[in-house]
Short mmCIF file of C-alpha atoms and ligand atoms in Angstrom, two decimals:
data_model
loop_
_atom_site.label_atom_id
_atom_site.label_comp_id
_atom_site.label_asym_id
_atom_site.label_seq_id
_atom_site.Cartn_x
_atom_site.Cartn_y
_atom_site.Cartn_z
CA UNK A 1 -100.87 -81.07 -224.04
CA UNK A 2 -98.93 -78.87 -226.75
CA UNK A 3 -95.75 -80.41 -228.85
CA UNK A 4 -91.99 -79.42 -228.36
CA UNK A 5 -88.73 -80.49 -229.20
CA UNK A 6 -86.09 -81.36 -226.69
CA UNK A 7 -83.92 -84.25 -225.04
CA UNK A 8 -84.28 -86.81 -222.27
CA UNK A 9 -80.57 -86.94 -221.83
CA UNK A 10 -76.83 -85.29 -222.36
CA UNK A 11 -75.39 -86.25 -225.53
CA UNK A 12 -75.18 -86.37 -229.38
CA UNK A 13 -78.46 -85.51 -231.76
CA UNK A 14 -79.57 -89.48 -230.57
CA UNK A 15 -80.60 -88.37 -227.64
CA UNK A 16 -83.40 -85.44 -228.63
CA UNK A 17 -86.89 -85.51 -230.21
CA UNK A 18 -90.14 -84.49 -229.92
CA UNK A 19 -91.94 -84.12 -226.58
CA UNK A 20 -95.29 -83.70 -225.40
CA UNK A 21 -95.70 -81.29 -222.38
CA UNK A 22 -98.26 -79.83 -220.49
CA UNK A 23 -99.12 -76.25 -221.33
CA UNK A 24 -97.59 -74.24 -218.73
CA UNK A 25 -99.72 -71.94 -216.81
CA UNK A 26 -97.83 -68.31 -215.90
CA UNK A 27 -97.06 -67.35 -212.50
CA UNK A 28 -96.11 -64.42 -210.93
CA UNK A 29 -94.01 -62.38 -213.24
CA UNK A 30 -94.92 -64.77 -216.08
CA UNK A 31 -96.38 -64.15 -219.54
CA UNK A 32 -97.14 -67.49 -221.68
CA UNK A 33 -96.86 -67.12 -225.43
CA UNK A 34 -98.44 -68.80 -228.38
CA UNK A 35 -94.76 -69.66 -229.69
CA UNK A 36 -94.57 -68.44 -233.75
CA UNK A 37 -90.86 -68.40 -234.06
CA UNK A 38 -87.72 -69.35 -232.10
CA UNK A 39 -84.23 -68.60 -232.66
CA UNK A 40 -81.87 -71.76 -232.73
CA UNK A 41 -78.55 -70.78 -231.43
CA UNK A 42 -75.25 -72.81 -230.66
CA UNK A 43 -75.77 -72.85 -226.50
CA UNK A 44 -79.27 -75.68 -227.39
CA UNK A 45 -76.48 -78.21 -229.02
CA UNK A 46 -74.04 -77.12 -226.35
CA UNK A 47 -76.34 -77.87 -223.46
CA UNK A 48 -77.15 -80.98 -224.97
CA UNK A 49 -74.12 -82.56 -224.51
CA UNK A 50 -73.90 -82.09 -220.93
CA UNK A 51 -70.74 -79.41 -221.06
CA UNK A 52 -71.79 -77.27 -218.49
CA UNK A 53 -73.97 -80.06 -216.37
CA UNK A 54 -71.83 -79.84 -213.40
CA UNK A 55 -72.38 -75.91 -213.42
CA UNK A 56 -75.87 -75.65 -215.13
CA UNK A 57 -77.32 -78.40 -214.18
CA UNK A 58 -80.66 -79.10 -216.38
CA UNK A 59 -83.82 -80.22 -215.25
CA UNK A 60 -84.66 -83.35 -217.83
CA UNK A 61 -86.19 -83.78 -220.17
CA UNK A 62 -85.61 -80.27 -221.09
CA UNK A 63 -87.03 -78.19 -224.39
CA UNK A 64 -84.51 -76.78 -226.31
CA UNK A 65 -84.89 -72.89 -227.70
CA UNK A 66 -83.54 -68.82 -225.75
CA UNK A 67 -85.40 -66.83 -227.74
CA UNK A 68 -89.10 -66.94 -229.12
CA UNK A 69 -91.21 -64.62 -231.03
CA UNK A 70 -95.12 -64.92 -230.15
CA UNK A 71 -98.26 -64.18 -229.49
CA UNK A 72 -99.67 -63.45 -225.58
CA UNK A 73 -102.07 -66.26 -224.83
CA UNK A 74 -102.04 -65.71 -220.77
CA UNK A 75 -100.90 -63.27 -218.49
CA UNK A 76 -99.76 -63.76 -215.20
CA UNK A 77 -101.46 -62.69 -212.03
CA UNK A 78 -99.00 -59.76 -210.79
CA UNK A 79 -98.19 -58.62 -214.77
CA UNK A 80 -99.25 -55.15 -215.65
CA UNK A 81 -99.07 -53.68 -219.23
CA UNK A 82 -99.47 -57.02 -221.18
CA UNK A 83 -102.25 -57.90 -222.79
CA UNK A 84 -103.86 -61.50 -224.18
CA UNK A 85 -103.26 -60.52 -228.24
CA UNK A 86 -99.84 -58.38 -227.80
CA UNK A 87 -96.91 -59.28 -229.96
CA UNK A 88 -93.87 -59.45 -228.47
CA UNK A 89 -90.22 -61.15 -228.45
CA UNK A 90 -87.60 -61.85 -225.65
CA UNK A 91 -85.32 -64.48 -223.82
CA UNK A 92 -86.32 -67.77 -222.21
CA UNK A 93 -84.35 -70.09 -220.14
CA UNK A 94 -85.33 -73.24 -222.08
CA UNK A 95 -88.29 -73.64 -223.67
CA UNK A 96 -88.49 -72.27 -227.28
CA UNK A 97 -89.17 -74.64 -229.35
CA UNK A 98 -92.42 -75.30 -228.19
CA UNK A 99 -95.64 -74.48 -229.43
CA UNK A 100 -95.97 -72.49 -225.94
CA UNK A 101 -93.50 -70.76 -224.04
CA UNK A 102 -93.28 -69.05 -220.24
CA UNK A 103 -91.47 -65.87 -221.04
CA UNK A 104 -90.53 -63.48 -217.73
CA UNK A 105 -92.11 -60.27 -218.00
CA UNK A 106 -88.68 -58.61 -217.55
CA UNK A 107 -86.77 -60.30 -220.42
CA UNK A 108 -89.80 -59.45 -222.97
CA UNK A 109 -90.56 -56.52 -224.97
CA UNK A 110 -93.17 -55.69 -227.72
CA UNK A 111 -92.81 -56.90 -231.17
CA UNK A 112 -92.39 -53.58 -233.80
CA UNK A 113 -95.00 -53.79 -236.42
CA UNK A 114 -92.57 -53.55 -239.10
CA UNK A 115 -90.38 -56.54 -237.42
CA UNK A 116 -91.36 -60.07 -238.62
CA UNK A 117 -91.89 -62.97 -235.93
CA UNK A 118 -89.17 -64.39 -237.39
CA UNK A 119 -87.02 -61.45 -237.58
CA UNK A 120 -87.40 -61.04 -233.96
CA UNK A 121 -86.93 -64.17 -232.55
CA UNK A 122 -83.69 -63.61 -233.68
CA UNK A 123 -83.07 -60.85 -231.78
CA UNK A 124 -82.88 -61.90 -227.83
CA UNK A 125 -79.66 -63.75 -228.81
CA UNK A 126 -77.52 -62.83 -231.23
CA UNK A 127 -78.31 -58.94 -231.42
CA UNK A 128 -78.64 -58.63 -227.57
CA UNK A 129 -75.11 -59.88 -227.13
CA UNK A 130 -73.95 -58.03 -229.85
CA UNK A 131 -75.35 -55.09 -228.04
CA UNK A 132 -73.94 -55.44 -224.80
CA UNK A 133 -70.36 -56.86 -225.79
CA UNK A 134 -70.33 -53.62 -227.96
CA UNK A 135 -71.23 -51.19 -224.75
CA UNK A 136 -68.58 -53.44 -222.94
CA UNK A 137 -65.92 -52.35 -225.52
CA UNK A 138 -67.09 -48.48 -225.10
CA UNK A 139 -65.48 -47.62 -228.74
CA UNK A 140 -66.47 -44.25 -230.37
CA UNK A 141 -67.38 -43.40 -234.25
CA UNK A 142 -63.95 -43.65 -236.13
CA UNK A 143 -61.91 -46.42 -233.97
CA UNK A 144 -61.33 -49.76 -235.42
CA UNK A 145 -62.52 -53.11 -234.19
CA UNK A 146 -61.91 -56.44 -235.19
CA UNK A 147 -65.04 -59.40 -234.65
CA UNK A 148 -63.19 -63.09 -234.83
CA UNK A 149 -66.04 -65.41 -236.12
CA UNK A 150 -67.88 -62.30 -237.85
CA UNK A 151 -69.85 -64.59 -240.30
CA UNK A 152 -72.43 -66.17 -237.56
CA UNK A 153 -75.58 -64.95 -235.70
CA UNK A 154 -73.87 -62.75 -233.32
CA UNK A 155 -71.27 -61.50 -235.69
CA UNK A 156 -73.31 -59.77 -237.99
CA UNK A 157 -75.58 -57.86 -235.56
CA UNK A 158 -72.36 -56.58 -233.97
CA UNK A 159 -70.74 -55.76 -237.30
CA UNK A 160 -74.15 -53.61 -238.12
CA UNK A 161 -74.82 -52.21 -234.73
CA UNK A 162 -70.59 -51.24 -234.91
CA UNK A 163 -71.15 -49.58 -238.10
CA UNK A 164 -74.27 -48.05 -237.40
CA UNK A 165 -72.69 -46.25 -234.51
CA UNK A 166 -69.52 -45.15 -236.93
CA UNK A 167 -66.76 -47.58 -236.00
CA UNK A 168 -65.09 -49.83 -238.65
CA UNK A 169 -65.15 -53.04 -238.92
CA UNK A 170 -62.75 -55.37 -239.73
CA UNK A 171 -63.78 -59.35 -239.09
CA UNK A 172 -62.05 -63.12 -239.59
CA UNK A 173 -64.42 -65.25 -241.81
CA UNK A 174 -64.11 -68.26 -243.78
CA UNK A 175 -63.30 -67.48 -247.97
CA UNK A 176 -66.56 -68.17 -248.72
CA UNK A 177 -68.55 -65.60 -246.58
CA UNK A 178 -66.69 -62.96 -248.41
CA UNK A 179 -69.11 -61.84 -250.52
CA UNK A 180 -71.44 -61.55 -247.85
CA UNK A 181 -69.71 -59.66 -244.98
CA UNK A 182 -68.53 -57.03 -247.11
CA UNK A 183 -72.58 -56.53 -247.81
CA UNK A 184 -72.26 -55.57 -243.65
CA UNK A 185 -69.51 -52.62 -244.43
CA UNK A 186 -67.23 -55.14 -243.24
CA UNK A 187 -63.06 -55.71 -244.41
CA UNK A 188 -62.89 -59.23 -244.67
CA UNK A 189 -60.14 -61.09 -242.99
CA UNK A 190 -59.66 -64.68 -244.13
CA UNK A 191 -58.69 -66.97 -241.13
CA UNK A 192 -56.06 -70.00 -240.75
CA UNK A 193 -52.39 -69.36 -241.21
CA UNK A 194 -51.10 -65.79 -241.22
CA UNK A 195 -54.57 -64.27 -240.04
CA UNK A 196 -52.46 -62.13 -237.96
CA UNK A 197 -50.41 -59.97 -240.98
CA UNK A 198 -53.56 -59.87 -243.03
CA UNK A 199 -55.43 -57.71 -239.94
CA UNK A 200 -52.03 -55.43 -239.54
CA UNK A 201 -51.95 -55.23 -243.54
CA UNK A 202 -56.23 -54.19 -243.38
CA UNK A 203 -55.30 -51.47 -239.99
CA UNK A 204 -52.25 -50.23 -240.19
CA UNK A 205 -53.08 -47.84 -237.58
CA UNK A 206 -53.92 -50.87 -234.76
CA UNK A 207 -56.73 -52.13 -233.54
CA UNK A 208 -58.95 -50.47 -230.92
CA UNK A 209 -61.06 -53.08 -230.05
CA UNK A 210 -61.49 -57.15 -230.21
CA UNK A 211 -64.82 -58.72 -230.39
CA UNK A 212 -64.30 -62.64 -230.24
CA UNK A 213 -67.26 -64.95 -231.03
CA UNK A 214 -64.94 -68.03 -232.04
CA UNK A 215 -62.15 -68.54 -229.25
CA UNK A 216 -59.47 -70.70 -228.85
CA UNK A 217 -56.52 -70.69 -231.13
CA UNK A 218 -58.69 -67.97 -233.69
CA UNK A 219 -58.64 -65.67 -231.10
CA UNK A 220 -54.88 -66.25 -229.75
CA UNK A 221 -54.01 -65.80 -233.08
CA UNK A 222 -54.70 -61.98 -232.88
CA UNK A 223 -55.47 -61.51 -229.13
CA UNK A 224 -52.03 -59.48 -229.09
CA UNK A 225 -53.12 -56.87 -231.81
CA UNK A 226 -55.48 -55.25 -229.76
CA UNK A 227 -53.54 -52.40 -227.10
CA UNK A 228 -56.13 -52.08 -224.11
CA UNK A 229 -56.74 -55.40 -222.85
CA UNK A 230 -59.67 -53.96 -221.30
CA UNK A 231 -61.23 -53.79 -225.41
CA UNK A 232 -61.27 -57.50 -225.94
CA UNK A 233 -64.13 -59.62 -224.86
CA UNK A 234 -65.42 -62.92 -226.06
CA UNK A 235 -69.16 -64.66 -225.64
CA UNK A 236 -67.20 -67.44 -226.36
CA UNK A 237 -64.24 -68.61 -224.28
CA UNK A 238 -63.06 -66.44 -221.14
CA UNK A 239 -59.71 -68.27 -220.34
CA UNK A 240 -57.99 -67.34 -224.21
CA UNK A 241 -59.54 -63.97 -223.66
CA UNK A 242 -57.92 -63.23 -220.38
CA UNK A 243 -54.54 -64.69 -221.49
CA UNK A 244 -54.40 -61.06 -222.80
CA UNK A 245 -56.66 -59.30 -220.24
CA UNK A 246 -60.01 -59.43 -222.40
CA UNK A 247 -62.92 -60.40 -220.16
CA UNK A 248 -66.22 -62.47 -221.00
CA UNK A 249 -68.95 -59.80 -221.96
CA UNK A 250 -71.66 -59.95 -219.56
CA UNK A 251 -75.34 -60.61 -220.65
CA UNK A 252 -78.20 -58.53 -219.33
CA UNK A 253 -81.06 -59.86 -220.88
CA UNK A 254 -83.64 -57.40 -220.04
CA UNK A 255 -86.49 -55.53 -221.81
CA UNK A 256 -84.25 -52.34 -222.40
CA UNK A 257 -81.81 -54.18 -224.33
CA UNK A 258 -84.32 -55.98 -226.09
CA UNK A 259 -86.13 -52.90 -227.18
CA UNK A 260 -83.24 -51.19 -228.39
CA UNK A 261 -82.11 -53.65 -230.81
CA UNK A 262 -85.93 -54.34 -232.17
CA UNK A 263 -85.67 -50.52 -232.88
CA UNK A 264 -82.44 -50.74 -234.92
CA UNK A 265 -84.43 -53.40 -236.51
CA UNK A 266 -87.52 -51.36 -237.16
CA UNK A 267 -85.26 -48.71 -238.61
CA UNK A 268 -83.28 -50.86 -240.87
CA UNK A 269 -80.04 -50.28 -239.41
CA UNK A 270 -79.98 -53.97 -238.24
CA UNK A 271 -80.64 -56.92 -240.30
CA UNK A 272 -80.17 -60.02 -238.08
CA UNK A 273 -80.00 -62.09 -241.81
CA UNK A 274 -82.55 -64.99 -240.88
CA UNK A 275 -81.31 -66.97 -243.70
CA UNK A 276 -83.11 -70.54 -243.25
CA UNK A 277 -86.74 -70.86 -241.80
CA UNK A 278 -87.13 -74.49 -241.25
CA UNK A 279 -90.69 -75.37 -239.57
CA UNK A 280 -90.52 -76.70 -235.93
CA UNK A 281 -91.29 -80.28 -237.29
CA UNK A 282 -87.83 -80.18 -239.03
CA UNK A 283 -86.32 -78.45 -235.38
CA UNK A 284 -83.32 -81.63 -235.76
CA UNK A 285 -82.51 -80.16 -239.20
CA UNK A 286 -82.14 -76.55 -237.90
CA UNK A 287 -80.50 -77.69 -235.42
CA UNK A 288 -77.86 -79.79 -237.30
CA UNK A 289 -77.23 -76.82 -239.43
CA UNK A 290 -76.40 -74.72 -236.18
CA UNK A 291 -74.07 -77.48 -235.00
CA UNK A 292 -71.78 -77.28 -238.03
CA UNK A 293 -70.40 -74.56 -236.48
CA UNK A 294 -70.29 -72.72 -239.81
CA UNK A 295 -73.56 -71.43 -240.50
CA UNK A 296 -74.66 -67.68 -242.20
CA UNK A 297 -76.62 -65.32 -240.24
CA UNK A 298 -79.16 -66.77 -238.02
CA UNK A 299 -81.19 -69.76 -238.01
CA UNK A 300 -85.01 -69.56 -237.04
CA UNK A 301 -87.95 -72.02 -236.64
CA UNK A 302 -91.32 -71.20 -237.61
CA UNK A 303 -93.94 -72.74 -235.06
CA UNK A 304 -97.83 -72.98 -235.64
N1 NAP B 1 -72.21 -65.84 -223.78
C1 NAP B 1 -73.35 -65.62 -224.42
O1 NAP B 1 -74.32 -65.11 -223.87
C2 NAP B 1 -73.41 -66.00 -225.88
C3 NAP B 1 -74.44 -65.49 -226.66
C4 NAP B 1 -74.47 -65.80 -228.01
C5 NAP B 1 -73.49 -66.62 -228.55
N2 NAP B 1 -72.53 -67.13 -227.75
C6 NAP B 1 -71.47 -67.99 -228.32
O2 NAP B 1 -70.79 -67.23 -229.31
C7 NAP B 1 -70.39 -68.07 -230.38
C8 NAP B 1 -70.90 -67.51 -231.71
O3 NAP B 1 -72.33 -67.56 -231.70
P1 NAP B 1 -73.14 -67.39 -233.07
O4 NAP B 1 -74.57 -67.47 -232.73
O5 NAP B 1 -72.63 -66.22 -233.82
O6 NAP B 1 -72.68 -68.73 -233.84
P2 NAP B 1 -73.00 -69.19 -235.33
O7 NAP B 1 -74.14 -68.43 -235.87
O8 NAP B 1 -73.05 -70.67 -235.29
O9 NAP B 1 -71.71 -68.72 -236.15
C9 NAP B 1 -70.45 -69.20 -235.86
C10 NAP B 1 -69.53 -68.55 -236.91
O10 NAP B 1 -68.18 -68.81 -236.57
C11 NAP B 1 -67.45 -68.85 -237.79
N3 NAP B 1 -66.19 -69.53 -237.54
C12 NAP B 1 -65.96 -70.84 -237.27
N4 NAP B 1 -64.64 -71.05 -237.08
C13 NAP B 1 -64.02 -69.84 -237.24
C14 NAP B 1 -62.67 -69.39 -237.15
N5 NAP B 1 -61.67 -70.21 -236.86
N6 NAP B 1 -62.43 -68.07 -237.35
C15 NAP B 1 -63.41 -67.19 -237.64
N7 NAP B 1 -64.72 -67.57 -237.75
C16 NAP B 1 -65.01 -68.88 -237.55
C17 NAP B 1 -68.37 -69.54 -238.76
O11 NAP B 1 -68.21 -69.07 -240.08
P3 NAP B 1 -67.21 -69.60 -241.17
O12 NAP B 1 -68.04 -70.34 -242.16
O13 NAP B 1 -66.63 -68.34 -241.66
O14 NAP B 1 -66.23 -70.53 -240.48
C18 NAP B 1 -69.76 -69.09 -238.31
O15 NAP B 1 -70.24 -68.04 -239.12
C19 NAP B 1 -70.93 -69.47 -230.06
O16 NAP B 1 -69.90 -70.22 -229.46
C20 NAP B 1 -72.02 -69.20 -229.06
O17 NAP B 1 -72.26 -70.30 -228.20
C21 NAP B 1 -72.45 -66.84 -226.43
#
């Protein structure tokens, strides 16, 4: 038996707590991991509360946690070029915050030495989808694009992946994360009342591109600034985004992706700002800091 953290039911924080499992044996296709970090992201809350039961159902109880960091304890019969001892990161359906985790071989990739467990797990996530809603948009070095919600996980890998790859970066924020997105490169936008005039006041010249991570009302509120509806989309909230012909970005969640943004991380060009490493026993606090829906950079837990 090995220890995780899940819930028994949909709703509120009442409902989760610690579980213990069996330690899952891989099957075909299957590596199992000695869990040392997972990513907490806002889908675990969002899943809790039942929201998308009627089209993702969930098998209960069910362990909270997308991405983990970890070390291979087993690999599955069919797996070829993993090894018992490799360190490596990727995506999970369920499952993370566990003290082991059944990761499919083709959503994993191998941890760079010079990338922290913790650094990683917050990779499969928030820089992955950053990633692809950034090859989605197709800008080039020199256009102008505008993240709504720039100030969370996702937001800052796409503002550094933008500006590593020459495009600038404007992006809506509360007052007080100021300071820190204009570490990124960033122009910050303030949102709430008259968000609109501030972005045409910061890019006069328009602009090219809308990457929305916060939905609703913040992104109607400059949906209309961007000219090609085909260079808005949203991880967030597909019906606002197609009012003006933006589309939900669609996730890959494979091993290419995955390696691409652990090298951006190797290099330094992406920081995914793990800014609070709470350990697994204290996964309800992590989690309650996610749920705020205000938090700074990424969230990780350390397991082990
Ligand atoms: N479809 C997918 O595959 C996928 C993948 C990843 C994430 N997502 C979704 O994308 C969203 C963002 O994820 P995340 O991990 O970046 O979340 P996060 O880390 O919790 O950050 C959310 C950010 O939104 C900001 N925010 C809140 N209200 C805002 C507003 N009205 N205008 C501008 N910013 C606002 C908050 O900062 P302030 O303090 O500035 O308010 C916070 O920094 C979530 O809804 C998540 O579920 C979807």
């Amino acid at each position: 038996m090995s220890k995780a953290f899940g819930f028994k039911g949909y709703g509120g924080p009442e409902v989760q707590g610690f579980l213990d499992v069996t330690t899952p044996v891989p099957g075909a296709g299957e590596l199992l991991l000695a869990v040392r970090a997972a990513g907490v992201n806002p889908a675990d809350w969002k899943l809790r509360t039942g929201f998308m039961r009627e089209v993702f159902p969930m098998k209960l109880p069910a362990v909270f946690g997308y991405e983990v960091a970890g070390v291979v304890e087993a690999v599955g019969p069919d797996v070829e070029g993993f090894a018992v001892g490799d360190e490596v990161f990727g995506s999970v359906m369920g499952g993370g915050y566990a003290e082991y985790a059944l990761v499919p071989v083709h959503s994993v990739a191998r941890k760079p030495a010079e990338v922290s467990f913790t650094d990683a797990a917050a990779l499969p996530v928030a820089a992955a989808t950053a990633f692809d809603g950034l090859t989605q948009l197709g800008l080039a070095a020199g256009q102008t694009l505008l993240i709504v919600g720039v100030g969370g996980g996702v937001g800052v890998a796409a503002a550094q992946i933008a500006r590593h790859w020459g495009i600038r970066v404007l992006g809506t924020a509360s007052a007080a994360k100021r300071e820190f997105v204009e570490t990124l490169g960033v122009t910050h936008v303030a949102y709430g009342d008259g968000v609109a005039d501030r972005v045409r006041a910061a890019a006069p010249d328009g602009v090219d591109g809308l990457f929305d991570l916060v939905g609703g009302d913040a992104l109607r509120a400059v949906g209309a600034l961007v000219a090609a509806p085909n260079r808005l989309v949203t991880a967030v909230d597909p019906g606002a985004a197609a009012e003006f012909g933006g589309h939900m970005i669609e996730r890959s969640r494979d091993s290419h992706v995955l390696e691409v943004v652990a090298g951006l991380a190797a290099s330094g060009a992406l920081n995914p700002f793990v800014n609070a490493v709470f350990p697994l026993v204290q996964a309800a606090e992590a989690l309650s800091a996610v749920e705020t829906g205000h938090a700074e950079g990424k969230i990780v837990l350390q397991v082990g």
